[in-house]
Coordinates of C-alpha atoms in Angstrom, one line a residue:
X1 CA 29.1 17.2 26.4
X2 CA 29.8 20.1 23.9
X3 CA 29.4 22.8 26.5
X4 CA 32.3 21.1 29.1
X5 CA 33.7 18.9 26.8
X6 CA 33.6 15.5 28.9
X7 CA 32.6 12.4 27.6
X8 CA 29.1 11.3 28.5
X9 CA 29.1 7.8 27.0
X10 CA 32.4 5.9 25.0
X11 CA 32.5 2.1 25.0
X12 CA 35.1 -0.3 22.9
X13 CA 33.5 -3.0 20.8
X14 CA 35.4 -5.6 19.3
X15 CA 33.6 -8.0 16.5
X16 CA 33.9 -10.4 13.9
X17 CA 32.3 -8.5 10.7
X18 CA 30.0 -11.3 9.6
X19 CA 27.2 -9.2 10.7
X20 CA 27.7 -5.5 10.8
X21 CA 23.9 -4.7 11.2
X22 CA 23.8 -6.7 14.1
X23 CA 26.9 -4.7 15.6
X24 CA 25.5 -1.6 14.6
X25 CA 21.9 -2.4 16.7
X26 CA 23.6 -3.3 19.6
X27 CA 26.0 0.1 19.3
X28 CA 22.6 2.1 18.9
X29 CA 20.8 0.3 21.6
X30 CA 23.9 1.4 24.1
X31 CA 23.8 4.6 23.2
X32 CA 20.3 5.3 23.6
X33 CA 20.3 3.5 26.5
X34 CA 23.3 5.4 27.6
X35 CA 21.7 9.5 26.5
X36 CA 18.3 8.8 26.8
X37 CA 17.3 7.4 29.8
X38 CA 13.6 7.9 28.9
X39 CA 13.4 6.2 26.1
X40 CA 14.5 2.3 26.8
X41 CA 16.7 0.3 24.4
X42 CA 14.3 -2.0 23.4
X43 CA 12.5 0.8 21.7
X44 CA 15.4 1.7 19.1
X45 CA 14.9 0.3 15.9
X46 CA 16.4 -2.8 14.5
X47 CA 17.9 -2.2 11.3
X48 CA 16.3 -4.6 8.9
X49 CA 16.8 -6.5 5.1
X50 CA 20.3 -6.7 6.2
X51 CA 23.5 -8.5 4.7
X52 CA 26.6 -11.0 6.4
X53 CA 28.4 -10.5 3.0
X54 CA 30.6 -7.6 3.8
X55 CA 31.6 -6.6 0.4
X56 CA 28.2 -6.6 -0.1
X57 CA 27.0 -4.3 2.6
X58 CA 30.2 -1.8 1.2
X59 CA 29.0 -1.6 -2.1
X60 CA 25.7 -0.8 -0.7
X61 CA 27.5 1.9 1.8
X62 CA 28.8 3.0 -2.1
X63 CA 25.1 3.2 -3.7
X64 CA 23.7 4.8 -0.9
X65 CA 26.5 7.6 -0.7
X66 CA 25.5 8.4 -5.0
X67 CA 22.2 8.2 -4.7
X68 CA 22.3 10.8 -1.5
X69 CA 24.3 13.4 -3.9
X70 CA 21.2 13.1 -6.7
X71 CA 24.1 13.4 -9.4
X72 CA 23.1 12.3 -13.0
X73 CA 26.5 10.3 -13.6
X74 CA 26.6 9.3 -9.9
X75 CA 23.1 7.9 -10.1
X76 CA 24.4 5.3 -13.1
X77 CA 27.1 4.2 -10.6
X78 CA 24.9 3.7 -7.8
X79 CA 22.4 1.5 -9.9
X80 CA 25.8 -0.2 -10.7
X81 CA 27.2 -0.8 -6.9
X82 CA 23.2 -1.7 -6.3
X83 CA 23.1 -4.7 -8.9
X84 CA 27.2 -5.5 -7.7
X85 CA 25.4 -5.9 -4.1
X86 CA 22.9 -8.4 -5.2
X87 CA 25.4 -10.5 -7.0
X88 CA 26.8 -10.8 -3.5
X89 CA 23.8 -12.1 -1.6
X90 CA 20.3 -12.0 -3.5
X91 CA 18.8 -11.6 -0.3
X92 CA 19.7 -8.5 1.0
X93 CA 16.4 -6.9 1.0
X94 CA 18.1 -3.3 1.6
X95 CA 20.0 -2.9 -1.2
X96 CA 17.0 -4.2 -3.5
X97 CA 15.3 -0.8 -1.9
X98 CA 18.5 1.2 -3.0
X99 CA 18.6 -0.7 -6.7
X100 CA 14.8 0.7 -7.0
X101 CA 15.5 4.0 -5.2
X102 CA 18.6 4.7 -7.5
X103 CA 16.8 4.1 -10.6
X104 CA 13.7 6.2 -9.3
X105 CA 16.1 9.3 -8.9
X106 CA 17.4 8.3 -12.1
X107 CA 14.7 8.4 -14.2
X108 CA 13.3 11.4 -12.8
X109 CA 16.8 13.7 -14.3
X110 CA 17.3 11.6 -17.0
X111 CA 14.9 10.0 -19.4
X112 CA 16.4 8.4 -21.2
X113 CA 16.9 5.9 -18.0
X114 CA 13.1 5.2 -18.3
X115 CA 13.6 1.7 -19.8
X116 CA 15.0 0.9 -16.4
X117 CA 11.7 1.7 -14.6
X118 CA 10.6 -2.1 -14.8
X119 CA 13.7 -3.3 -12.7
X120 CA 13.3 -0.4 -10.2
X121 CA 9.6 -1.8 -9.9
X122 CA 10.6 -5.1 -9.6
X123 CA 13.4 -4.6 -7.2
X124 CA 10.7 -2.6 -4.6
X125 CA 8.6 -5.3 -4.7
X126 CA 11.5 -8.1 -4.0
X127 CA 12.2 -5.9 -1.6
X128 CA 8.8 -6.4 0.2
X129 CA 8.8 -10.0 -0.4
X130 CA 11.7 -10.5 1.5
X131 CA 11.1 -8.4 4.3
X132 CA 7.7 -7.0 4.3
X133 CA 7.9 -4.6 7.4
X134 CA 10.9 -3.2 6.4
X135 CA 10.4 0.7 6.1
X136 CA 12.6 1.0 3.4
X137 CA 11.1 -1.0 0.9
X138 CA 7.4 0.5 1.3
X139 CA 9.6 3.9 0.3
X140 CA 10.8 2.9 -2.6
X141 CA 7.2 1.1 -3.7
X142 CA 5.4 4.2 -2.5
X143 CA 7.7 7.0 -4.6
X144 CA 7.8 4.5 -7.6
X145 CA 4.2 4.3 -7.8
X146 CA 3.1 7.9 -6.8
X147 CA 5.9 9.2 -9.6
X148 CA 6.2 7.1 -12.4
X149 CA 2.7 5.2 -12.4
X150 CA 0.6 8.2 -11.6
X151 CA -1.8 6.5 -8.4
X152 CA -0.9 9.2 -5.9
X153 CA -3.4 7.0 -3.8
X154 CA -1.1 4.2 -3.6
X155 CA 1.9 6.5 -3.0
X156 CA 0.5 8.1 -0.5
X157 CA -0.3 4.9 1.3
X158 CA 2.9 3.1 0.9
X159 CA 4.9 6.0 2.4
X160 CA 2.5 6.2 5.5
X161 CA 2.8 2.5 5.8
X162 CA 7.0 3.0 6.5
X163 CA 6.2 5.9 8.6
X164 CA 3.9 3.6 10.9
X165 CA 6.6 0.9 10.5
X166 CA 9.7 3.9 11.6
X167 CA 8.7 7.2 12.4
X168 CA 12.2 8.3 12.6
X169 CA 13.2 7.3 9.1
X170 CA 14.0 10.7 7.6
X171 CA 13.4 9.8 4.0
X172 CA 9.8 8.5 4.7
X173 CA 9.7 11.9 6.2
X174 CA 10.8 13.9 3.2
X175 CA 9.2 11.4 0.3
X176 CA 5.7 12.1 1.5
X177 CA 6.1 15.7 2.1
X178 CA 7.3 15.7 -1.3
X179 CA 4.3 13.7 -2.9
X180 CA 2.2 15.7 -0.6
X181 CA 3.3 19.1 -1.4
X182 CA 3.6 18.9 -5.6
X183 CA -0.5 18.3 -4.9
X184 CA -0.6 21.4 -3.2
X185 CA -1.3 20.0 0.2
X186 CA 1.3 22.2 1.7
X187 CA 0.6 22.6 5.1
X188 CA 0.4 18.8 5.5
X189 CA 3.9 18.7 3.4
X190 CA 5.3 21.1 5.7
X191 CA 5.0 19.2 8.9
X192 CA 6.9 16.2 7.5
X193 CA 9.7 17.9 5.7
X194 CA 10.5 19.9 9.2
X195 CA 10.3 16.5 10.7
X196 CA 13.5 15.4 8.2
X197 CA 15.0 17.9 8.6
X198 CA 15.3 17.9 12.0
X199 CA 15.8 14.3 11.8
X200 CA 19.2 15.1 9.3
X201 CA 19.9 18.6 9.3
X202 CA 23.0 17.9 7.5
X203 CA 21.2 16.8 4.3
X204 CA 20.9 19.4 1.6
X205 CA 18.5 17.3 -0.1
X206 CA 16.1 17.8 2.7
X207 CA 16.7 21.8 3.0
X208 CA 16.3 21.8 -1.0
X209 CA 13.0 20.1 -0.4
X210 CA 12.3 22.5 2.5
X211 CA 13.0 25.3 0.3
X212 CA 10.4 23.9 -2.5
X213 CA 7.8 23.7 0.3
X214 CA 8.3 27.0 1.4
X215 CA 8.4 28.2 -2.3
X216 CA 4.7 26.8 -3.3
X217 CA 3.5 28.4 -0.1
X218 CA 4.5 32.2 -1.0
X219 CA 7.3 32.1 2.0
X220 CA 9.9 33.4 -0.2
X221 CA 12.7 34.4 2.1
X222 CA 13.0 31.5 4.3
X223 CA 12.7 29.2 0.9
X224 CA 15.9 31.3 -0.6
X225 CA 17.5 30.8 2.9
X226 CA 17.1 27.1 2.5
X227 CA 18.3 27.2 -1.0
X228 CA 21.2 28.8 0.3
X229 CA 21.9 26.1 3.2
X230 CA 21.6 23.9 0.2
X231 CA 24.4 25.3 -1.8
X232 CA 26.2 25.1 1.5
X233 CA 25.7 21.8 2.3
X234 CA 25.5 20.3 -1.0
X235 CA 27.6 21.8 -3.4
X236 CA 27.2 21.0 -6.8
X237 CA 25.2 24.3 -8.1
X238 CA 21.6 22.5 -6.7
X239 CA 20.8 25.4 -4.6
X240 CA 22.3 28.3 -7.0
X241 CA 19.9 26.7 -9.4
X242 CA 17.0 26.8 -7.3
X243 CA 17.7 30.4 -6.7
X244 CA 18.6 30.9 -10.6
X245 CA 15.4 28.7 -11.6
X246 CA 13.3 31.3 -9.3
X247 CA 15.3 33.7 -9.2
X248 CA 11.8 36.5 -10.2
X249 CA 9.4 34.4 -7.6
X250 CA 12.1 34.8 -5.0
X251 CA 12.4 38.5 -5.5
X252 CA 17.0 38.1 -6.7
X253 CA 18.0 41.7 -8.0
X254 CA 19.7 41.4 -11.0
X255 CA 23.2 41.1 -9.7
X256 CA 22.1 38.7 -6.9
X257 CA 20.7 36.3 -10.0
X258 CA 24.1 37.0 -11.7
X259 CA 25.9 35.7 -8.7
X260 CA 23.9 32.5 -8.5
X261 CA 24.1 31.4 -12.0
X262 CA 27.9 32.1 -11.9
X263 CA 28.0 30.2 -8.7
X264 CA 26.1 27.7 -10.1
X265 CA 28.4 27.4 -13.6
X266 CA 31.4 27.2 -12.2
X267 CA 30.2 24.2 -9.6
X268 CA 28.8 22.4 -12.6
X269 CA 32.6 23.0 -13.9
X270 CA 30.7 24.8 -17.0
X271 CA 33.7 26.6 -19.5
X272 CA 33.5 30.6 -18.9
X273 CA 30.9 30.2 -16.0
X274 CA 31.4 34.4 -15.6
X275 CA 29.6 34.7 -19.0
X276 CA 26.1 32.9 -17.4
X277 CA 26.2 36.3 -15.3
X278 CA 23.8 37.4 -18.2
X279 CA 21.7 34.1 -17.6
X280 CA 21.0 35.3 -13.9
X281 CA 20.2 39.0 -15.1
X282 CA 18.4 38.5 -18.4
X283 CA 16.1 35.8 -15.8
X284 CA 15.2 39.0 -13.6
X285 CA 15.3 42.0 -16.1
X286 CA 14.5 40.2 -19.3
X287 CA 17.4 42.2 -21.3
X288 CA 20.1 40.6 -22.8
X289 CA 17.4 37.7 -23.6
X290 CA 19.2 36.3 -26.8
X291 CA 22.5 36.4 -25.9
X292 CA 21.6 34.4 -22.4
X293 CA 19.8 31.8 -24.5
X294 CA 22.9 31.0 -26.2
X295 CA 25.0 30.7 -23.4
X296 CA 22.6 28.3 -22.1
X297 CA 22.6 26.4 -25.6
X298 CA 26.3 25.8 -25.4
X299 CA 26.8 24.7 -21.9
X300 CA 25.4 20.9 -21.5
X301 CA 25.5 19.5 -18.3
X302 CA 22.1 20.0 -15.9
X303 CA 18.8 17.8 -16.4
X304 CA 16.4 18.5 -18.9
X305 CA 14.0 19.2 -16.0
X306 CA 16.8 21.8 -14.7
X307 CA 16.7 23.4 -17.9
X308 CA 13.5 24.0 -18.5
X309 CA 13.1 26.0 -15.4
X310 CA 16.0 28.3 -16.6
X311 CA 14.5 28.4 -20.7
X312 CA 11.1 29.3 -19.2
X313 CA 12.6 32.2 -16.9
X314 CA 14.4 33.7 -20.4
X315 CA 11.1 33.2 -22.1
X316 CA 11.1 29.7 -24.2
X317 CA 7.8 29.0 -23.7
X318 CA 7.2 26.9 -26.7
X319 CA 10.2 24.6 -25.8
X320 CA 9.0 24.2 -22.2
X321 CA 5.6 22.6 -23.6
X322 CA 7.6 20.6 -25.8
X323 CA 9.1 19.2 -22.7
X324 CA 6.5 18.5 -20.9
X325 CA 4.5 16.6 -23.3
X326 CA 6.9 14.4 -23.9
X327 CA 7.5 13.7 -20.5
X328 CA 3.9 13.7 -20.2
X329 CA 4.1 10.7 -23.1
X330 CA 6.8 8.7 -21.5
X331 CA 5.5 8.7 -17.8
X332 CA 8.8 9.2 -17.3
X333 CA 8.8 11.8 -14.6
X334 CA 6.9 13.5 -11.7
X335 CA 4.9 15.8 -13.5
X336 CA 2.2 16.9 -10.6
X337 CA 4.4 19.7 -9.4
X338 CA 3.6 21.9 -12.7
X339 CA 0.6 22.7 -11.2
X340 CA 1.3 24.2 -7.7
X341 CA 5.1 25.4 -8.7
X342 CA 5.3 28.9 -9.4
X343 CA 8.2 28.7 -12.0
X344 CA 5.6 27.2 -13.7
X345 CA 3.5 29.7 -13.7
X346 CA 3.7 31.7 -17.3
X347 CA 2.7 28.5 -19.2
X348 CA -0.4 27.8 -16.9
X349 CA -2.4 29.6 -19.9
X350 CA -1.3 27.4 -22.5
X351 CA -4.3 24.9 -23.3
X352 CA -1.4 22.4 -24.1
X353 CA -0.6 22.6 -20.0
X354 CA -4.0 22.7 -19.2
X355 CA -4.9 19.3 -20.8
X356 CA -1.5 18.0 -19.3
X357 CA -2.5 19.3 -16.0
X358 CA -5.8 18.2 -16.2
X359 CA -5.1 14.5 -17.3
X360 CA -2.5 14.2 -14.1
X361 CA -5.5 14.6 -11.7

């Protein structure tokens, strides 16, 4: 009880770890049955696509944990622990849903990954074939589809499907508000993303993805506060670069851009992150224009995707569209969010965006 500091529930549990799914449904059944007197245990749900292989279920723990962080480099190790996994027991329907999730969030930050978009396709399915009402599996078919394939439709489907399946599955939560807000249905995105976040408030993923919502929908100063929870929570430089990448939509003064591209640089462990000070104000003022373009020339690091968001703000129009037609050529990305995105927003003139734009729907 955090407000007298007595226990309200504690039991001791002592098992064999041949089955640590099993173990951890009868932990969660006493504990709802324990705090929640309303709802009865039967009604918690039973974690499924399970393992009895226990170095298997620890190199999924090991996936799962990389994949969380949405790290380029730590995304190659989790497709890694993923495969390591299934070379333990074929069967373990979960961690064929990471395999396909990892390389999902792979491909999307790094294309050159894309000739790994057959196995992540593969592994959703075998994921469904071994345990079709598993929630998790109808995830990583649903985001597959709706990103890389282009059949929103489907998408949209498959991700509903896990929510009927667990309603309380946070990702399900955040995946479709994700699909449903790069369409522009915002309102219908925004439901679902509070619903994750409340779910895992913890997650700066989710707050990043609130922040995006909030973003399309003109709500700048709660979307910069969300960014900022992100930073918080995350680390990394993700929510400095969200504030850096809309730094002019979100209304940053000069030296409030300056802070959040430093910020940024120096979690990225950029050399001389003080010198991408000029990054954040050229973003916001336009001055200093050149010089900011070169810093961002010699300091590799972010996604190509991340990038472009910064080259468009200093005014590299023609290397954004260059971007985005070759993404547009690979199907290697999400591209729907160019649209409804207002970094976006100086290129939507371009006929080059337009016919990519148009060809998405």
């Amino acid at each position: 009880d955090a407000e007298y500091g007595f226990h309200l529930w504690s039991n001791e549990y002592d098992r064999g770890l041949d089955d640590v799914f099993a173990t951890q449904d009868e932990i969660a059944n006493a504990v709802t049955a324990a705090l929640i007197p309303r709802l009865q245990a039967e009604d918690v749900p039973i974690t499924r696509g399970g393992t009895k292989v226990v170095e298997a279920y620890d190199e999924y723990l090991k996936g799962r944990e990389k994949w969380r962080v949405r790290e380029v480099a730590g995304l190659w190790e989790a497709v890694e622990h993923f495969r390591t996994a299934l070379e333990l027991d074929p069967n373990f329907a979960l961690a064929w849903s990471g395999l396909a999730d990892a390389i999902d969030a792979l491909v999307w930050r790094d294309v050159s990954a894309s000739y790994l978009l057959r196995e992540g396709r593969l592994a959703a399915l075998r994921a469904l074939t071994l345990d079709p009402e598993m929630a998790e599996g109808w995830v990583s078919a649903g985001v597959l589809a709706a990103e890389f394939d282009n059949d929103r439709e489907l998408g949209e489907l498959a991700l509903r499907r896990a929510l009927l399946l667990r309603p309380s599955y946070a990702n399900a939560n955040q995946q479709l508000s994700g699909l449903l807000t790069n369409i522009g249905r915002v309102e219908e995105g925004r439901v679902l993303i509070e619903k994750a976040v409340e779910l895992d408030p913890l997650s700066g993923f989710f707050h990043v993805n609130y922040g995006d919502n909030l973003l399309v929908a003109g709500e700048m100063d709660r979307a910069r506060a969300e960014y900022e929870i992100t930073e918080e929570l995350l680390g990394g430089g993700r929510g400095a670069l969200k504030l850096l990448g809309s730094a002019r939509q979100l209304g940053l003064s000069p030296d409030e851009a300056a802070d959040a591209a430093e910020t940024m640089a120096t979690q990225m462990g950029f050399p001389n992150p003080s010198e991408w000070r000029v990054v954040g104000e050229a973003i916001v003022t336009g001055a200093g224009a050149e010089e900011a373009r070169a810093v961002v020339g010699r300091s590799p690091g972010m996604t190509r995707r991340d990038e472009m968001l910064i080259r468009i703000g200093l005014g590299e129009y023609e290397e954004a569209i260059a971007y985005l037609q070759e993404m547009w050529r690979s199907g290697a990305g999400d591209l729907w969010r160019i649209g409804v995105f207002p970094e976006w927003s100086p290129l939507r003139d371009d006929p080059r965006f337009i016919e990519i734009v148009k060809d998405l729907d």
